[in-house]
XYZ file of C-alpha atoms in Angstrom:
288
model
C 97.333 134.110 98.819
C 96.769 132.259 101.779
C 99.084 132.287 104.778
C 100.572 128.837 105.130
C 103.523 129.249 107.341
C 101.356 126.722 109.824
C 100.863 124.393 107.680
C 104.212 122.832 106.370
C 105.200 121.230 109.914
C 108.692 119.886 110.196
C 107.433 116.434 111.239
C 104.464 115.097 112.631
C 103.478 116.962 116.366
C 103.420 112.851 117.330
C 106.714 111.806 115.884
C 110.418 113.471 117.063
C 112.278 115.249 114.421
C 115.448 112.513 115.239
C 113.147 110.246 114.793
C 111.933 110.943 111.833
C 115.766 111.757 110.194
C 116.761 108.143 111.261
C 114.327 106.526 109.805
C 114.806 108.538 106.533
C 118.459 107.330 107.103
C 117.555 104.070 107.844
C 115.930 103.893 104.188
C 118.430 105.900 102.754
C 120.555 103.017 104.484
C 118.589 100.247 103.226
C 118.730 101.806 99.705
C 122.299 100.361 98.966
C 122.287 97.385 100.969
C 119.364 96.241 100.349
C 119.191 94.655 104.011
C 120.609 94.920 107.537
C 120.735 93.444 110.749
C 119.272 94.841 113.656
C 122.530 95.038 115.268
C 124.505 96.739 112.549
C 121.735 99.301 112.286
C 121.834 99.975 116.526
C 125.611 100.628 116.049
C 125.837 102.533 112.953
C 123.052 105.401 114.750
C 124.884 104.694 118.084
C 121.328 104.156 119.393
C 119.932 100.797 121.253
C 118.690 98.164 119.457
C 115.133 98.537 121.547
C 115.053 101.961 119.058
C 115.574 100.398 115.843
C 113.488 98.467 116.665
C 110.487 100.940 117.326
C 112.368 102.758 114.254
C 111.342 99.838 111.958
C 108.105 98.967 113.080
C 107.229 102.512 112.094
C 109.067 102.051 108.905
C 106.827 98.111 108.271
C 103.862 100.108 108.999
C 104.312 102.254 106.297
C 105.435 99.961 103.496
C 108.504 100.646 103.319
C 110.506 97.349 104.886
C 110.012 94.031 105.631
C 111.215 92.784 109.243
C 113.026 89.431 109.346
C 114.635 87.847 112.099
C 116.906 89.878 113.531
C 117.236 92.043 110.415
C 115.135 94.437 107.755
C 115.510 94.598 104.063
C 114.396 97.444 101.751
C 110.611 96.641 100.470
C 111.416 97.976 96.546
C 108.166 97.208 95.713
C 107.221 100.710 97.809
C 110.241 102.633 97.386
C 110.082 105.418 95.100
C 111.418 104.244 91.729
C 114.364 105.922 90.096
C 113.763 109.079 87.719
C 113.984 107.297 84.650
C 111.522 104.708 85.473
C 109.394 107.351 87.053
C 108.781 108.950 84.335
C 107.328 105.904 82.566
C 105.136 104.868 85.192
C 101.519 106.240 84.810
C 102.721 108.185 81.540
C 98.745 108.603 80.144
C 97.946 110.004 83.227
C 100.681 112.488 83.515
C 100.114 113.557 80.291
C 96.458 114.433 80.472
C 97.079 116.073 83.844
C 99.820 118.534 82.526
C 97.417 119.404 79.766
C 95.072 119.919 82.104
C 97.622 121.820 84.214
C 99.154 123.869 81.008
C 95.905 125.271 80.782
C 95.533 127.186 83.974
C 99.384 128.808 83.365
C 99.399 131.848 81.935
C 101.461 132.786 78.724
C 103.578 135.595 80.503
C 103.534 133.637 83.842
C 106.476 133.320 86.500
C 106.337 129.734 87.884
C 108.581 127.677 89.869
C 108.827 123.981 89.020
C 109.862 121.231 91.038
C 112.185 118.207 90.009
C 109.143 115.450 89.677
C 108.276 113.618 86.476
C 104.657 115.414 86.417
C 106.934 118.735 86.272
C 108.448 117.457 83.022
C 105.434 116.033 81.263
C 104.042 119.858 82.064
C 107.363 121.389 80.730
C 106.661 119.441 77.710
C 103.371 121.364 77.238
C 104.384 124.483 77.971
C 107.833 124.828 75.934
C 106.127 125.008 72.595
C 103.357 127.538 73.642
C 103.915 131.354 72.436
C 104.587 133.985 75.195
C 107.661 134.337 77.585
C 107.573 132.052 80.638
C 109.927 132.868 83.324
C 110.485 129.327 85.235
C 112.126 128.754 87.745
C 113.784 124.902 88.667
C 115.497 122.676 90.318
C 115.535 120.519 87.546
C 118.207 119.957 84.925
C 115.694 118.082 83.003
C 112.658 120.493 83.382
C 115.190 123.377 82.198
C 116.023 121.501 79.297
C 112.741 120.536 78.232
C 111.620 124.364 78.707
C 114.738 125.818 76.460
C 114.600 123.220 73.896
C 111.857 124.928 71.943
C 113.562 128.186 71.513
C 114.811 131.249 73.338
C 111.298 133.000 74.102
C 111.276 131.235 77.681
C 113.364 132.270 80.501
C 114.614 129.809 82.553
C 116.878 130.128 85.913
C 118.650 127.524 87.540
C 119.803 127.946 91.131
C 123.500 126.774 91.509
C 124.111 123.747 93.988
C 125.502 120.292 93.427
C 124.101 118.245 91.170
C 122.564 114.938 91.726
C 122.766 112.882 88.935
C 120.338 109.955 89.649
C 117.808 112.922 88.961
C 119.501 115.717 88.064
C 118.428 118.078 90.583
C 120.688 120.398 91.948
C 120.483 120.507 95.845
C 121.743 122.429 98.502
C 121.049 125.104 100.977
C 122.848 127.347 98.535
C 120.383 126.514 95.745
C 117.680 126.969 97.934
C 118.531 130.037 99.517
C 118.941 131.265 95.976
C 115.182 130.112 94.848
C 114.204 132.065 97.871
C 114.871 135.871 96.494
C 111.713 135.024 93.646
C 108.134 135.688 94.051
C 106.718 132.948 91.373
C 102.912 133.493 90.634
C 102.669 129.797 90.669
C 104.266 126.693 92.331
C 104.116 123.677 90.837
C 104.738 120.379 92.613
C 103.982 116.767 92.677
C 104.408 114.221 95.895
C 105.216 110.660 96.419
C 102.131 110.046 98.394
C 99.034 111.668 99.588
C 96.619 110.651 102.365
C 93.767 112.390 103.969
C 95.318 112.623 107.454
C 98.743 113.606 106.433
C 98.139 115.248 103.171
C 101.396 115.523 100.759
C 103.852 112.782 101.570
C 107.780 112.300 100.304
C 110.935 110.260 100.850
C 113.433 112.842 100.127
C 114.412 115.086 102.702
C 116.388 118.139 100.356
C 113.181 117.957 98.855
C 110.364 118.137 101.244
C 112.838 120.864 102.627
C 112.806 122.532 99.208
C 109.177 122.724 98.750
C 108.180 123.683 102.295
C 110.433 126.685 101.685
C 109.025 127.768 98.395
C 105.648 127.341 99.086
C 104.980 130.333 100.783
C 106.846 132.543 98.031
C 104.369 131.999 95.589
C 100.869 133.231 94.969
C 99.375 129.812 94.527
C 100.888 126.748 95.217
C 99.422 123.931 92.323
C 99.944 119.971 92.945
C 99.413 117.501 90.252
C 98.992 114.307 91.852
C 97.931 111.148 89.692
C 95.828 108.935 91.387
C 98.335 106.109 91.853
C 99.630 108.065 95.212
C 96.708 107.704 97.323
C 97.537 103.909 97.924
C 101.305 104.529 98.564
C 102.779 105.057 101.842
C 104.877 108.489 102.608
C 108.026 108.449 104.922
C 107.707 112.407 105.271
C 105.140 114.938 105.604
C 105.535 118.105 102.833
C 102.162 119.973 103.974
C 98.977 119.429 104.499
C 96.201 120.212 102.280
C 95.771 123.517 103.667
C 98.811 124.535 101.847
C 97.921 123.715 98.309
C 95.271 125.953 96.601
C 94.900 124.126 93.220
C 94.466 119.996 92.471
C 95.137 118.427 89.111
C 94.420 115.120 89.121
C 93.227 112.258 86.897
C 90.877 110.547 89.045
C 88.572 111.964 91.467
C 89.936 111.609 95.014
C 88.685 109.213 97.426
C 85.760 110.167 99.589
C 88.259 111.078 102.763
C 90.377 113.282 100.911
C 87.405 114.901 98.716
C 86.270 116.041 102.363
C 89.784 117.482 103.529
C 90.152 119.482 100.263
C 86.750 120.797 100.674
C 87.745 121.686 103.991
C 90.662 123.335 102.892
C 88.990 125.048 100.472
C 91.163 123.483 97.598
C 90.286 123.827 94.064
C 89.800 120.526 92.656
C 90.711 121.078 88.632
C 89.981 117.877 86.964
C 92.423 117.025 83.462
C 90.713 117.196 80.149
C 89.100 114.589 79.008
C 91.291 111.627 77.031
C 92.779 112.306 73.847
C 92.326 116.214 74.047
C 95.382 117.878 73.298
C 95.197 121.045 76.107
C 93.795 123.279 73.627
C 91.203 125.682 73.105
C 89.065 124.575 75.753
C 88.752 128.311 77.147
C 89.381 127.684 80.928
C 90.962 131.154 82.659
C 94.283 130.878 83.640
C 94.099 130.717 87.611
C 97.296 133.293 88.444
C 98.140 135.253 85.573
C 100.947 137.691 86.507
């Protein structure tokens, strides 16, 4: 396992940690109104409006609003869509990567799953397959998938509250619980990925989440479908020097290709289209 405690930074060295909150605020914000002035957004942070404004420049940059005069309103095009939707969107290629993914987990494994919609296309896979998983997950949904085939897996939930948009159960609690675990595998997905930045999300709880349980396990797997290269990221999860294994279902563009070689990431292309995950005879990458 490599060490990675130096390479899950709380923020980018050229962008303030208040900074960075506000603006995830400022989204957060923009979330249920849709819009704001410029005004009503210097007040509500109890900063100047000469902030905001830097604040939403950054934000414009990204893809993430769209600056009127005097005001901002939430670009939804960019936003990350809700769960449900989430899980529709890019459905073949999920699928084929947590095939792909399934096939690298070993039968007797101990994994810990994060809430995305890739996790639950691979809990899919994996619930029907003989042997005794132990998972571990934030996920209401992912646990559900897993124990809906029978009793042979083991599945722990942390206790927390429970968000229902997703249902994820969050909390330092929940995470402090997650902690006491040494998974042989991590598996995570992103909003966004970019060769400078490497893993990108909106959420804090849950860029907060995976920072902390990346360095518990032996290898830390993303599955990232190819979609999130050309979206924008408010936060920055890791770089690529945290991640040892890459499912994907596209190779990466040139610039990232060279940052994962660099970072000596595995690169674990999905099986081809219309194979089932089966029998293909590739060695499970962590078995316990």
């Amino acid at each position: 396992m490599r060490p990675r405690a130096a390479s899950c930074p709380v923020s980018s060295p050229d962008i303030p940690m208040a900074q960075t909150v506000r603006q995830q605020q400022i989204v957060e914000l923009l979330r249920d109104r849709r819009s704001a002035t410029i005004t009503d957004l210097a007040e509500h942070f109890e900063v100047s409006d000469e902030t905001i404004r830097r604040d939403l420049k950054a934000l414009a940059e990204d893809g993430m609003v769209d600056k009127f005069h005097g005001g901002v309103r939430l670009n939804v095009a960019e936003w990350e869509a809700p769960f449900d939707r989430r899980l529709r969107e890019q459905a073949p290629a999920k699928r084929r990567i947590a095939h792909a993914a399934a096939e690298l987990v070993d039968a007797d494994a101990t994994i810990l799953l994060d809430n995305s919609s890739t996790s639950c296309f691979l809990a899919q896979v994996l619930a029907p397959r003989p042997g005794r998983l132990t998972a571990i997950t934030f996920s209401v949904e992912v646990a559900q998938i897993l124990s809906s085939a029978g009793r042979h897996h083991r599945v722990i939930l942390p206790g927390g509250e429970l968000r229902a948009d997703d249902r994820t159960i969050i909390g330092p609690s929940a995470i402090d619980f997650a902690s006491q675990f040494t998974p042989s595998l991590f598996v995570m997905s992103v909003a966004a990925a970019s060769p400078q930045r490497g893993c990108m999300d909106f959420d804090l709880f849950e860029t907060e989440f995976k920072r902390a349980m990346m360095p518990l396990a032996e290898k830390v797997m993303l599955l990232l479908d190819s979609s999130k290269y050309s979206k924008p990221g408010l936060i920055q999860v890791c770089d690529w020097q945290a991640v040892d294994i890459l499912v994907t279902d596209a190779p990466p563009p040139a610039a990232v290709r060279d940052e994962l070689e660099h970072a000596q990431v595995v690169l674990a292309p999905p099986l081809p289209a219309g194979n089932g995950g089966n029998g293909n005879g590739r060695k499970p990458a962590y078995a316990e």
